[in-house]
């Protein structure tokens, strides 16, 4: 872990949309307090009701998820380069706390901004407050979309949409992932995902090999995914 050097142009300036709307003293305060962190694949970034501060993703990928009552994981959303993880500092938002877990899906570099520093800035600067509210509204919208998917859409449609999303993220038709990982994203058991993948294979939409899934028919998966596509 290392602090961000204050000399010259702050690296935070290219990641925070409101940077130009805060004064030099506020910029310096953020720069001095931010810590550059590296998280390895599978490492927990924030868990439970921890209020660990904001994370500004520079590279890599984070996953925000919750546990169901039966212990299954359900992915709420993923954070990529230039995304900001606000739920890890949710306690600053009118004392709201969310039992959300955040982990690194791959090696990830992020700046960590302490909760108290960001909260004080949000309370004194309207631009920061407005941005924060917009970001929180966007995250809640994603969660509500997920709830609708779980309640009203079939698993095969959601799986097809997830495979296409994974393809876009990987930039390849060949996905290196396990059935358990897919199940964790969908909130379903590995065995159910395996049966569904075998069905997709029988329809010649994918090809399954050990530890890999090859997408054979994009259009077929899109048709199956339907409204489950973002």
JSON list of C-alpha atoms in Angstrom, two decimals:
[
{"chain": "A", "resi": 1, "resn": "UNK", "atom": "CA", "xyz": [0.00, 0.00, 0.00]},
{"chain": "A", "resi": 2, "resn": "UNK", "atom": "CA", "xyz": [1.32, 3.46, -0.84]},
{"chain": "A", "resi": 3, "resn": "UNK", "atom": "CA", "xyz": [0.01, 7.01, -0.72]},
{"chain": "A", "resi": 4, "resn": "UNK", "atom": "CA", "xyz": [-0.52, 9.10, -3.84]},
{"chain": "A", "resi": 5, "resn": "UNK", "atom": "CA", "xyz": [2.21, 11.68, -4.34]},
{"chain": "A", "resi": 6, "resn": "UNK", "atom": "CA", "xyz": [0.95, 15.24, -4.20]},
{"chain": "A", "resi": 7, "resn": "UNK", "atom": "CA", "xyz": [3.48, 16.73, -6.66]},
{"chain": "A", "resi": 8, "resn": "UNK", "atom": "CA", "xyz": [2.36, 17.46, -10.20]},
{"chain": "A", "resi": 9, "resn": "UNK", "atom": "CA", "xyz": [-0.97, 16.35, -11.64]},
{"chain": "A", "resi": 10, "resn": "UNK", "atom": "CA", "xyz": [-2.82, 13.99, -9.30]},
{"chain": "A", "resi": 11, "resn": "UNK", "atom": "CA", "xyz": [-3.60, 10.59, -10.86]},
{"chain": "A", "resi": 12, "resn": "UNK", "atom": "CA", "xyz": [-7.07, 10.92, -9.32]},
{"chain": "A", "resi": 13, "resn": "UNK", "atom": "CA", "xyz": [-7.83, 13.78, -11.74]},
{"chain": "A", "resi": 14, "resn": "UNK", "atom": "CA", "xyz": [-8.47, 11.35, -14.59]},
{"chain": "A", "resi": 15, "resn": "UNK", "atom": "CA", "xyz": [-10.73, 9.07, -12.52]},
{"chain": "A", "resi": 16, "resn": "UNK", "atom": "CA", "xyz": [-13.02, 11.41, -10.57]},
{"chain": "A", "resi": 17, "resn": "UNK", "atom": "CA", "xyz": [-15.62, 13.14, -12.81]},
{"chain": "A", "resi": 18, "resn": "UNK", "atom": "CA", "xyz": [-16.02, 16.03, -10.37]},
{"chain": "A", "resi": 19, "resn": "UNK", "atom": "CA", "xyz": [-12.28, 16.77, -10.11]},
{"chain": "A", "resi": 20, "resn": "UNK", "atom": "CA", "xyz": [-12.47, 20.10, -11.95]},
{"chain": "A", "resi": 21, "resn": "UNK", "atom": "CA", "xyz": [-15.37, 21.22, -9.75]},
{"chain": "A", "resi": 22, "resn": "UNK", "atom": "CA", "xyz": [-13.45, 21.06, -6.47]},
{"chain": "A", "resi": 23, "resn": "UNK", "atom": "CA", "xyz": [-10.86, 23.62, -5.41]},
{"chain": "A", "resi": 24, "resn": "UNK", "atom": "CA", "xyz": [-7.11, 23.13, -5.09]},
{"chain": "A", "resi": 25, "resn": "UNK", "atom": "CA", "xyz": [-7.26, 22.53, -1.33]},
{"chain": "A", "resi": 26, "resn": "UNK", "atom": "CA", "xyz": [-9.90, 19.82, -1.76]},
{"chain": "A", "resi": 27, "resn": "UNK", "atom": "CA", "xyz": [-7.89, 18.23, -4.57]},
{"chain": "A", "resi": 28, "resn": "UNK", "atom": "CA", "xyz": [-4.79, 18.20, -2.38]},
{"chain": "A", "resi": 29, "resn": "UNK", "atom": "CA", "xyz": [-6.73, 16.65, 0.52]},
{"chain": "A", "resi": 30, "resn": "UNK", "atom": "CA", "xyz": [-8.04, 13.83, -1.66]},
{"chain": "A", "resi": 31, "resn": "UNK", "atom": "CA", "xyz": [-4.63, 13.24, -3.22]},
{"chain": "A", "resi": 32, "resn": "UNK", "atom": "CA", "xyz": [-2.85, 13.10, 0.13]},
{"chain": "A", "resi": 33, "resn": "UNK", "atom": "CA", "xyz": [-5.37, 10.70, 1.69]},
{"chain": "A", "resi": 34, "resn": "UNK", "atom": "CA", "xyz": [-5.72, 8.25, -1.21]},
{"chain": "A", "resi": 35, "resn": "UNK", "atom": "CA", "xyz": [-3.87, 4.97, -0.99]},
{"chain": "A", "resi": 36, "resn": "UNK", "atom": "CA", "xyz": [-2.98, 2.86, -4.01]},
{"chain": "A", "resi": 37, "resn": "UNK", "atom": "CA", "xyz": [-3.95, -0.76, -3.39]},
{"chain": "A", "resi": 38, "resn": "UNK", "atom": "CA", "xyz": [-3.37, -3.97, -5.31]},
{"chain": "A", "resi": 39, "resn": "UNK", "atom": "CA", "xyz": [-5.78, -6.88, -4.85]},
{"chain": "A", "resi": 40, "resn": "UNK", "atom": "CA", "xyz": [-5.07, -10.39, -6.08]},
{"chain": "A", "resi": 41, "resn": "UNK", "atom": "CA", "xyz": [-7.63, -12.59, -7.78]},
{"chain": "A", "resi": 42, "resn": "UNK", "atom": "CA", "xyz": [-10.12, -13.89, -5.22]},
{"chain": "A", "resi": 43, "resn": "UNK", "atom": "CA", "xyz": [-9.03, -11.44, -2.51]},
{"chain": "A", "resi": 44, "resn": "UNK", "atom": "CA", "xyz": [-11.73, -9.77, -0.43]},
{"chain": "A", "resi": 45, "resn": "UNK", "atom": "CA", "xyz": [-11.77, -6.00, -0.88]},
{"chain": "A", "resi": 46, "resn": "UNK", "atom": "CA", "xyz": [-14.60, -5.26, 1.54]},
{"chain": "A", "resi": 47, "resn": "UNK", "atom": "CA", "xyz": [-16.94, -7.56, 3.39]},
{"chain": "A", "resi": 48, "resn": "UNK", "atom": "CA", "xyz": [-20.18, -7.41, 5.33]},
{"chain": "A", "resi": 49, "resn": "UNK", "atom": "CA", "xyz": [-20.89, -4.09, 7.00]},
{"chain": "A", "resi": 50, "resn": "UNK", "atom": "CA", "xyz": [-17.31, -2.84, 6.78]},
{"chain": "A", "resi": 51, "resn": "UNK", "atom": "CA", "xyz": [-16.98, 0.80, 5.82]},
{"chain": "A", "resi": 52, "resn": "UNK", "atom": "CA", "xyz": [-13.57, 0.72, 4.22]},
{"chain": "A", "resi": 53, "resn": "UNK", "atom": "CA", "xyz": [-13.83, 3.80, 2.00]},
{"chain": "A", "resi": 54, "resn": "UNK", "atom": "CA", "xyz": [-14.32, 4.38, -1.70]},
{"chain": "A", "resi": 55, "resn": "UNK", "atom": "CA", "xyz": [-12.36, 2.39, -4.25]},
{"chain": "A", "resi": 56, "resn": "UNK", "atom": "CA", "xyz": [-11.54, 3.94, -7.60]},
{"chain": "A", "resi": 57, "resn": "UNK", "atom": "CA", "xyz": [-10.67, 1.13, -9.99]},
{"chain": "A", "resi": 58, "resn": "UNK", "atom": "CA", "xyz": [-7.61, 1.76, -12.17]},
{"chain": "A", "resi": 59, "resn": "UNK", "atom": "CA", "xyz": [-7.33, -1.68, -13.73]},
{"chain": "A", "resi": 60, "resn": "UNK", "atom": "CA", "xyz": [-8.76, -5.15, -13.22]},
{"chain": "A", "resi": 61, "resn": "UNK", "atom": "CA", "xyz": [-12.25, -6.12, -12.13]},
{"chain": "A", "resi": 62, "resn": "UNK", "atom": "CA", "xyz": [-14.19, -6.17, -8.86]},
{"chain": "A", "resi": 63, "resn": "UNK", "atom": "CA", "xyz": [-17.42, -7.98, -8.08]},
{"chain": "A", "resi": 64, "resn": "UNK", "atom": "CA", "xyz": [-20.10, -6.85, -5.62]},
{"chain": "A", "resi": 65, "resn": "UNK", "atom": "CA", "xyz": [-22.27, -9.70, -4.37]},
{"chain": "A", "resi": 66, "resn": "UNK", "atom": "CA", "xyz": [-24.55, -10.84, -1.59]},
{"chain": "A", "resi": 67, "resn": "UNK", "atom": "CA", "xyz": [-25.38, -14.19, 0.01]},
{"chain": "A", "resi": 68, "resn": "UNK", "atom": "CA", "xyz": [-28.89, -15.59, -0.14]},
{"chain": "A", "resi": 69, "resn": "UNK", "atom": "CA", "xyz": [-30.51, -17.16, 2.92]},
{"chain": "A", "resi": 70, "resn": "UNK", "atom": "CA", "xyz": [-29.40, -20.55, 1.62]},
{"chain": "A", "resi": 71, "resn": "UNK", "atom": "CA", "xyz": [-25.80, -19.41, 1.33]},
{"chain": "A", "resi": 72, "resn": "UNK", "atom": "CA", "xyz": [-25.71, -18.99, -2.46]},
{"chain": "A", "resi": 73, "resn": "UNK", "atom": "CA", "xyz": [-23.85, -16.04, -3.92]},
{"chain": "A", "resi": 74, "resn": "UNK", "atom": "CA", "xyz": [-25.57, -13.59, -6.25]},
{"chain": "A", "resi": 75, "resn": "UNK", "atom": "CA", "xyz": [-23.58, -11.01, -8.20]},
{"chain": "A", "resi": 76, "resn": "UNK", "atom": "CA", "xyz": [-25.09, -7.51, -8.00]},
{"chain": "A", "resi": 77, "resn": "UNK", "atom": "CA", "xyz": [-22.74, -5.82, -10.43]},
{"chain": "A", "resi": 78, "resn": "UNK", "atom": "CA", "xyz": [-19.14, -5.70, -11.56]},
{"chain": "A", "resi": 79, "resn": "UNK", "atom": "CA", "xyz": [-16.72, -2.78, -11.51]},
{"chain": "A", "resi": 80, "resn": "UNK", "atom": "CA", "xyz": [-14.16, -2.24, -14.26]},
{"chain": "A", "resi": 81, "resn": "UNK", "atom": "CA", "xyz": [-11.48, 0.36, -14.93]},
{"chain": "A", "resi": 82, "resn": "UNK", "atom": "CA", "xyz": [-12.59, 3.91, -13.99]},
{"chain": "A", "resi": 83, "resn": "UNK", "atom": "CA", "xyz": [-15.59, 2.64, -12.04]},
{"chain": "A", "resi": 84, "resn": "UNK", "atom": "CA", "xyz": [-16.04, 3.79, -8.45]},
{"chain": "A", "resi": 85, "resn": "UNK", "atom": "CA", "xyz": [-17.05, 1.39, -5.68]},
{"chain": "A", "resi": 86, "resn": "UNK", "atom": "CA", "xyz": [-19.38, 3.34, -3.41]},
{"chain": "A", "resi": 87, "resn": "UNK", "atom": "CA", "xyz": [-20.98, 0.47, -1.48]},
{"chain": "A", "resi": 88, "resn": "UNK", "atom": "CA", "xyz": [-17.73, -0.11, 0.40]},
{"chain": "A", "resi": 89, "resn": "UNK", "atom": "CA", "xyz": [-18.38, 3.29, 2.03]},
{"chain": "A", "resi": 90, "resn": "UNK", "atom": "CA", "xyz": [-22.16, 3.07, 2.28]},
{"chain": "A", "resi": 91, "resn": "UNK", "atom": "CA", "xyz": [-22.12, 3.93, 5.99]},
{"chain": "A", "resi": 92, "resn": "UNK", "atom": "CA", "xyz": [-21.51, 7.58, 5.13]},
{"chain": "A", "resi": 93, "resn": "UNK", "atom": "CA", "xyz": [-24.86, 7.80, 3.32]},
{"chain": "A", "resi": 94, "resn": "UNK", "atom": "CA", "xyz": [-27.22, 8.73, 6.16]},
{"chain": "A", "resi": 95, "resn": "UNK", "atom": "CA", "xyz": [-25.98, 5.76, 8.21]},
{"chain": "A", "resi": 96, "resn": "UNK", "atom": "CA", "xyz": [-27.17, 3.23, 5.63]},
{"chain": "A", "resi": 97, "resn": "UNK", "atom": "CA", "xyz": [-25.26, -0.04, 5.72]},
{"chain": "A", "resi": 98, "resn": "UNK", "atom": "CA", "xyz": [-25.39, -2.88, 3.24]},
{"chain": "A", "resi": 99, "resn": "UNK", "atom": "CA", "xyz": [-24.23, -6.42, 3.81]},
{"chain": "A", "resi": 100, "resn": "UNK", "atom": "CA", "xyz": [-22.42, -6.53, 0.48]},
{"chain": "A", "resi": 101, "resn": "UNK", "atom": "CA", "xyz": [-19.22, -8.41, -0.24]},
{"chain": "A", "resi": 102, "resn": "UNK", "atom": "CA", "xyz": [-16.67, -7.09, -2.73]},
{"chain": "A", "resi": 103, "resn": "UNK", "atom": "CA", "xyz": [-13.92, -9.25, -4.18]},
{"chain": "A", "resi": 104, "resn": "UNK", "atom": "CA", "xyz": [-11.34, -9.04, -6.94]},
{"chain": "A", "resi": 105, "resn": "UNK", "atom": "CA", "xyz": [-12.15, -11.22, -9.96]},
{"chain": "A", "resi": 106, "resn": "UNK", "atom": "CA", "xyz": [-8.64, -10.67, -11.28]},
{"chain": "A", "resi": 107, "resn": "UNK", "atom": "CA", "xyz": [-5.56, -8.74, -10.19]},
{"chain": "A", "resi": 108, "resn": "UNK", "atom": "CA", "xyz": [-6.91, -5.24, -9.57]},
{"chain": "A", "resi": 109, "resn": "UNK", "atom": "CA", "xyz": [-5.29, -1.90, -8.83]},
{"chain": "A", "resi": 110, "resn": "UNK", "atom": "CA", "xyz": [-7.44, 0.74, -7.14]},
{"chain": "A", "resi": 111, "resn": "UNK", "atom": "CA", "xyz": [-7.15, 3.94, -5.15]},
{"chain": "A", "resi": 112, "resn": "UNK", "atom": "CA", "xyz": [-8.76, 3.78, -1.72]},
{"chain": "A", "resi": 113, "resn": "UNK", "atom": "CA", "xyz": [-10.19, 7.07, -0.42]},
{"chain": "A", "resi": 114, "resn": "UNK", "atom": "CA", "xyz": [-11.00, 7.10, 3.32]},
{"chain": "A", "resi": 115, "resn": "UNK", "atom": "CA", "xyz": [-14.68, 7.38, 4.16]},
{"chain": "A", "resi": 116, "resn": "UNK", "atom": "CA", "xyz": [-14.33, 10.41, 6.43]},
{"chain": "A", "resi": 117, "resn": "UNK", "atom": "CA", "xyz": [-12.37, 12.37, 3.82]},
{"chain": "A", "resi": 118, "resn": "UNK", "atom": "CA", "xyz": [-14.91, 11.72, 1.09]},
{"chain": "A", "resi": 119, "resn": "UNK", "atom": "CA", "xyz": [-17.86, 12.33, 3.40]},
{"chain": "A", "resi": 120, "resn": "UNK", "atom": "CA", "xyz": [-16.56, 15.74, 4.46]},
{"chain": "A", "resi": 121, "resn": "UNK", "atom": "CA", "xyz": [-16.06, 16.68, 0.82]},
{"chain": "A", "resi": 122, "resn": "UNK", "atom": "CA", "xyz": [-19.54, 15.49, -0.09]},
{"chain": "A", "resi": 123, "resn": "UNK", "atom": "CA", "xyz": [-21.04, 17.60, 2.71]},
{"chain": "A", "resi": 124, "resn": "UNK", "atom": "CA", "xyz": [-19.34, 20.82, 1.60]},
{"chain": "A", "resi": 125, "resn": "UNK", "atom": "CA", "xyz": [-19.29, 20.50, -2.19]},
{"chain": "A", "resi": 126, "resn": "UNK", "atom": "CA", "xyz": [-22.56, 20.26, -4.14]},
{"chain": "A", "resi": 127, "resn": "UNK", "atom": "CA", "xyz": [-20.87, 18.80, -7.22]},
{"chain": "A", "resi": 128, "resn": "UNK", "atom": "CA", "xyz": [-19.50, 15.88, -5.22]},
{"chain": "A", "resi": 129, "resn": "UNK", "atom": "CA", "xyz": [-22.83, 15.35, -3.45]},
{"chain": "A", "resi": 130, "resn": "UNK", "atom": "CA", "xyz": [-24.74, 15.35, -6.75]},
{"chain": "A", "resi": 131, "resn": "UNK", "atom": "CA", "xyz": [-22.30, 12.91, -8.33]},
{"chain": "A", "resi": 132, "resn": "UNK", "atom": "CA", "xyz": [-22.52, 10.60, -5.32]},
{"chain": "A", "resi": 133, "resn": "UNK", "atom": "CA", "xyz": [-26.32, 10.61, -5.37]},
{"chain": "A", "resi": 134, "resn": "UNK", "atom": "CA", "xyz": [-26.34, 9.86, -9.10]},
{"chain": "A", "resi": 135, "resn": "UNK", "atom": "CA", "xyz": [-23.89, 7.02, -8.62]},
{"chain": "A", "resi": 136, "resn": "UNK", "atom": "CA", "xyz": [-25.92, 5.54, -5.77]},
{"chain": "A", "resi": 137, "resn": "UNK", "atom": "CA", "xyz": [-29.11, 5.79, -7.84]},
{"chain": "A", "resi": 138, "resn": "UNK", "atom": "CA", "xyz": [-27.36, 3.99, -10.69]},
{"chain": "A", "resi": 139, "resn": "UNK", "atom": "CA", "xyz": [-26.24, 1.17, -8.39]},
{"chain": "A", "resi": 140, "resn": "UNK", "atom": "CA", "xyz": [-29.74, 0.76, -6.94]},
{"chain": "A", "resi": 141, "resn": "UNK", "atom": "CA", "xyz": [-31.11, 0.64, -10.48]},
{"chain": "A", "resi": 142, "resn": "UNK", "atom": "CA", "xyz": [-28.74, -2.23, -11.25]},
{"chain": "A", "resi": 143, "resn": "UNK", "atom": "CA", "xyz": [-29.85, -4.09, -8.13]},
{"chain": "A", "resi": 144, "resn": "UNK", "atom": "CA", "xyz": [-33.54, -3.61, -9.00]},
{"chain": "A", "resi": 145, "resn": "UNK", "atom": "CA", "xyz": [-32.83, -4.87, -12.51]},
{"chain": "A", "resi": 146, "resn": "UNK", "atom": "CA", "xyz": [-31.23, -7.96, -11.00]},
{"chain": "A", "resi": 147, "resn": "UNK", "atom": "CA", "xyz": [-34.24, -8.56, -8.71]},
{"chain": "A", "resi": 148, "resn": "UNK", "atom": "CA", "xyz": [-36.51, -8.43, -11.75]},
{"chain": "A", "resi": 149, "resn": "UNK", "atom": "CA", "xyz": [-34.26, -10.90, -13.56]},
{"chain": "A", "resi": 150, "resn": "UNK", "atom": "CA", "xyz": [-34.27, -13.37, -10.68]},
{"chain": "A", "resi": 151, "resn": "UNK", "atom": "CA", "xyz": [-38.03, -13.16, -10.13]},
{"chain": "A", "resi": 152, "resn": "UNK", "atom": "CA", "xyz": [-39.31, -12.93, -13.70]},
{"chain": "A", "resi": 153, "resn": "UNK", "atom": "CA", "xyz": [-36.81, -14.49, -16.09]},
{"chain": "A", "resi": 154, "resn": "UNK", "atom": "CA", "xyz": [-35.76, -18.06, -16.71]},
{"chain": "A", "resi": 155, "resn": "UNK", "atom": "CA", "xyz": [-32.30, -19.26, -15.78]},
{"chain": "A", "resi": 156, "resn": "UNK", "atom": "CA", "xyz": [-31.43, -20.33, -19.34]},
{"chain": "A", "resi": 157, "resn": "UNK", "atom": "CA", "xyz": [-32.06, -16.75, -20.56]},
{"chain": "A", "resi": 158, "resn": "UNK", "atom": "CA", "xyz": [-29.97, -15.29, -17.75]},
{"chain": "A", "resi": 159, "resn": "UNK", "atom": "CA", "xyz": [-27.17, -17.78, -18.39]},
{"chain": "A", "resi": 160, "resn": "UNK", "atom": "CA", "xyz": [-27.13, -16.98, -22.11]},
{"chain": "A", "resi": 161, "resn": "UNK", "atom": "CA", "xyz": [-26.91, -13.26, -21.29]},
{"chain": "A", "resi": 162, "resn": "UNK", "atom": "CA", "xyz": [-24.10, -13.90, -18.78]},
{"chain": "A", "resi": 163, "resn": "UNK", "atom": "CA", "xyz": [-22.08, -15.89, -21.33]},
{"chain": "A", "resi": 164, "resn": "UNK", "atom": "CA", "xyz": [-22.34, -13.02, -23.81]},
{"chain": "A", "resi": 165, "resn": "UNK", "atom": "CA", "xyz": [-21.31, -10.55, -21.11]},
{"chain": "A", "resi": 166, "resn": "UNK", "atom": "CA", "xyz": [-18.32, -12.73, -20.20]},
{"chain": "A", "resi": 167, "resn": "UNK", "atom": "CA", "xyz": [-17.36, -12.89, -23.87]},
{"chain": "A", "resi": 168, "resn": "UNK", "atom": "CA", "xyz": [-17.36, -9.09, -24.15]},
{"chain": "A", "resi": 169, "resn": "UNK", "atom": "CA", "xyz": [-15.26, -8.75, -21.00]},
{"chain": "A", "resi": 170, "resn": "UNK", "atom": "CA", "xyz": [-12.77, -11.41, -22.11]},
{"chain": "A", "resi": 171, "resn": "UNK", "atom": "CA", "xyz": [-12.64, -10.21, -25.71]},
{"chain": "A", "resi": 172, "resn": "UNK", "atom": "CA", "xyz": [-12.71, -13.84, -26.81]},
{"chain": "A", "resi": 173, "resn": "UNK", "atom": "CA", "xyz": [-15.16, -16.58, -27.76]},
{"chain": "A", "resi": 174, "resn": "UNK", "atom": "CA", "xyz": [-13.37, -18.90, -25.34]},
{"chain": "A", "resi": 175, "resn": "UNK", "atom": "CA", "xyz": [-14.21, -18.32, -21.70]},
{"chain": "A", "resi": 176, "resn": "UNK", "atom": "CA", "xyz": [-11.92, -19.59, -18.96]},
{"chain": "A", "resi": 177, "resn": "UNK", "atom": "CA", "xyz": [-14.30, -20.07, -16.07]},
{"chain": "A", "resi": 178, "resn": "UNK", "atom": "CA", "xyz": [-15.88, -22.80, -13.99]},
{"chain": "A", "resi": 179, "resn": "UNK", "atom": "CA", "xyz": [-19.53, -23.76, -13.72]},
{"chain": "A", "resi": 180, "resn": "UNK", "atom": "CA", "xyz": [-19.36, -22.80, -10.05]},
{"chain": "A", "resi": 181, "resn": "UNK", "atom": "CA", "xyz": [-18.22, -19.28, -10.92]},
{"chain": "A", "resi": 182, "resn": "UNK", "atom": "CA", "xyz": [-21.14, -18.88, -13.31]},
{"chain": "A", "resi": 183, "resn": "UNK", "atom": "CA", "xyz": [-23.48, -20.21, -10.65]},
{"chain": "A", "resi": 184, "resn": "UNK", "atom": "CA", "xyz": [-22.14, -17.64, -8.17]},
{"chain": "A", "resi": 185, "resn": "UNK", "atom": "CA", "xyz": [-22.94, -14.84, -10.60]},
{"chain": "A", "resi": 186, "resn": "UNK", "atom": "CA", "xyz": [-26.46, -16.15, -11.15]},
{"chain": "A", "resi": 187, "resn": "UNK", "atom": "CA", "xyz": [-27.27, -17.24, -7.61]},
{"chain": "A", "resi": 188, "resn": "UNK", "atom": "CA", "xyz": [-27.72, -20.83, -8.73]},
{"chain": "A", "resi": 189, "resn": "UNK", "atom": "CA", "xyz": [-26.15, -24.18, -7.83]},
{"chain": "A", "resi": 190, "resn": "UNK", "atom": "CA", "xyz": [-23.23, -25.47, -9.90]},
{"chain": "A", "resi": 191, "resn": "UNK", "atom": "CA", "xyz": [-25.16, -28.63, -10.80]},
{"chain": "A", "resi": 192, "resn": "UNK", "atom": "CA", "xyz": [-28.03, -26.60, -12.25]},
{"chain": "A", "resi": 193, "resn": "UNK", "atom": "CA", "xyz": [-25.64, -24.48, -14.32]},
{"chain": "A", "resi": 194, "resn": "UNK", "atom": "CA", "xyz": [-23.91, -27.63, -15.60]},
{"chain": "A", "resi": 195, "resn": "UNK", "atom": "CA", "xyz": [-27.22, -29.09, -16.77]},
{"chain": "A", "resi": 196, "resn": "UNK", "atom": "CA", "xyz": [-28.09, -25.82, -18.47]},
{"chain": "A", "resi": 197, "resn": "UNK", "atom": "CA", "xyz": [-24.71, -25.61, -20.20]},
{"chain": "A", "resi": 198, "resn": "UNK", "atom": "CA", "xyz": [-25.09, -29.15, -21.46]},
{"chain": "A", "resi": 199, "resn": "UNK", "atom": "CA", "xyz": [-28.45, -28.15, -22.91]},
{"chain": "A", "resi": 200, "resn": "UNK", "atom": "CA", "xyz": [-26.82, -25.17, -24.64]},
{"chain": "A", "resi": 201, "resn": "UNK", "atom": "CA", "xyz": [-24.17, -27.52, -25.98]},
{"chain": "A", "resi": 202, "resn": "UNK", "atom": "CA", "xyz": [-26.83, -29.89, -27.34]},
{"chain": "A", "resi": 203, "resn": "UNK", "atom": "CA", "xyz": [-28.30, -26.87, -29.17]},
{"chain": "A", "resi": 204, "resn": "UNK", "atom": "CA", "xyz": [-24.82, -26.17, -30.61]},
{"chain": "A", "resi": 205, "resn": "UNK", "atom": "CA", "xyz": [-24.67, -22.79, -28.95]},
{"chain": "A", "resi": 206, "resn": "UNK", "atom": "CA", "xyz": [-21.54, -23.57, -26.92]},
{"chain": "A", "resi": 207, "resn": "UNK", "atom": "CA", "xyz": [-18.83, -26.22, -26.68]},
{"chain": "A", "resi": 208, "resn": "UNK", "atom": "CA", "xyz": [-17.72, -27.41, -23.25]},
{"chain": "A", "resi": 209, "resn": "UNK", "atom": "CA", "xyz": [-14.19, -28.49, -22.40]},
{"chain": "A", "resi": 210, "resn": "UNK", "atom": "CA", "xyz": [-12.41, -28.78, -19.07]},
{"chain": "A", "resi": 211, "resn": "UNK", "atom": "CA", "xyz": [-12.34, -25.34, -17.46]},
{"chain": "A", "resi": 212, "resn": "UNK", "atom": "CA", "xyz": [-13.42, -23.62, -20.67]},
{"chain": "A", "resi": 213, "resn": "UNK", "atom": "CA", "xyz": [-16.59, -22.71, -22.55]},
{"chain": "A", "resi": 214, "resn": "UNK", "atom": "CA", "xyz": [-16.42, -21.87, -26.24]},
{"chain": "A", "resi": 215, "resn": "UNK", "atom": "CA", "xyz": [-19.23, -19.75, -27.64]},
{"chain": "A", "resi": 216, "resn": "UNK", "atom": "CA", "xyz": [-20.28, -21.07, -31.05]},
{"chain": "A", "resi": 217, "resn": "UNK", "atom": "CA", "xyz": [-23.42, -19.10, -31.87]},
{"chain": "A", "resi": 218, "resn": "UNK", "atom": "CA", "xyz": [-23.70, -15.49, -30.71]},
{"chain": "A", "resi": 219, "resn": "UNK", "atom": "CA", "xyz": [-27.03, -14.87, -32.39]},
{"chain": "A", "resi": 220, "resn": "UNK", "atom": "CA", "xyz": [-28.54, -18.01, -30.92]},
{"chain": "A", "resi": 221, "resn": "UNK", "atom": "CA", "xyz": [-27.48, -16.96, -27.42]},
{"chain": "A", "resi": 222, "resn": "UNK", "atom": "CA", "xyz": [-28.84, -13.44, -27.99]},
{"chain": "A", "resi": 223, "resn": "UNK", "atom": "CA", "xyz": [-32.20, -14.87, -29.04]},
{"chain": "A", "resi": 224, "resn": "UNK", "atom": "CA", "xyz": [-32.29, -17.06, -25.95]},
{"chain": "A", "resi": 225, "resn": "UNK", "atom": "CA", "xyz": [-31.17, -14.24, -23.65]},
{"chain": "A", "resi": 226, "resn": "UNK", "atom": "CA", "xyz": [-33.89, -11.86, -24.83]},
{"chain": "A", "resi": 227, "resn": "UNK", "atom": "CA", "xyz": [-34.67, -9.24, -22.19]},
{"chain": "A", "resi": 228, "resn": "UNK", "atom": "CA", "xyz": [-31.92, -10.57, -19.93]},
{"chain": "A", "resi": 229, "resn": "UNK", "atom": "CA", "xyz": [-29.37, -8.75, -22.05]},
{"chain": "A", "resi": 230, "resn": "UNK", "atom": "CA", "xyz": [-28.33, -5.42, -20.52]}
]
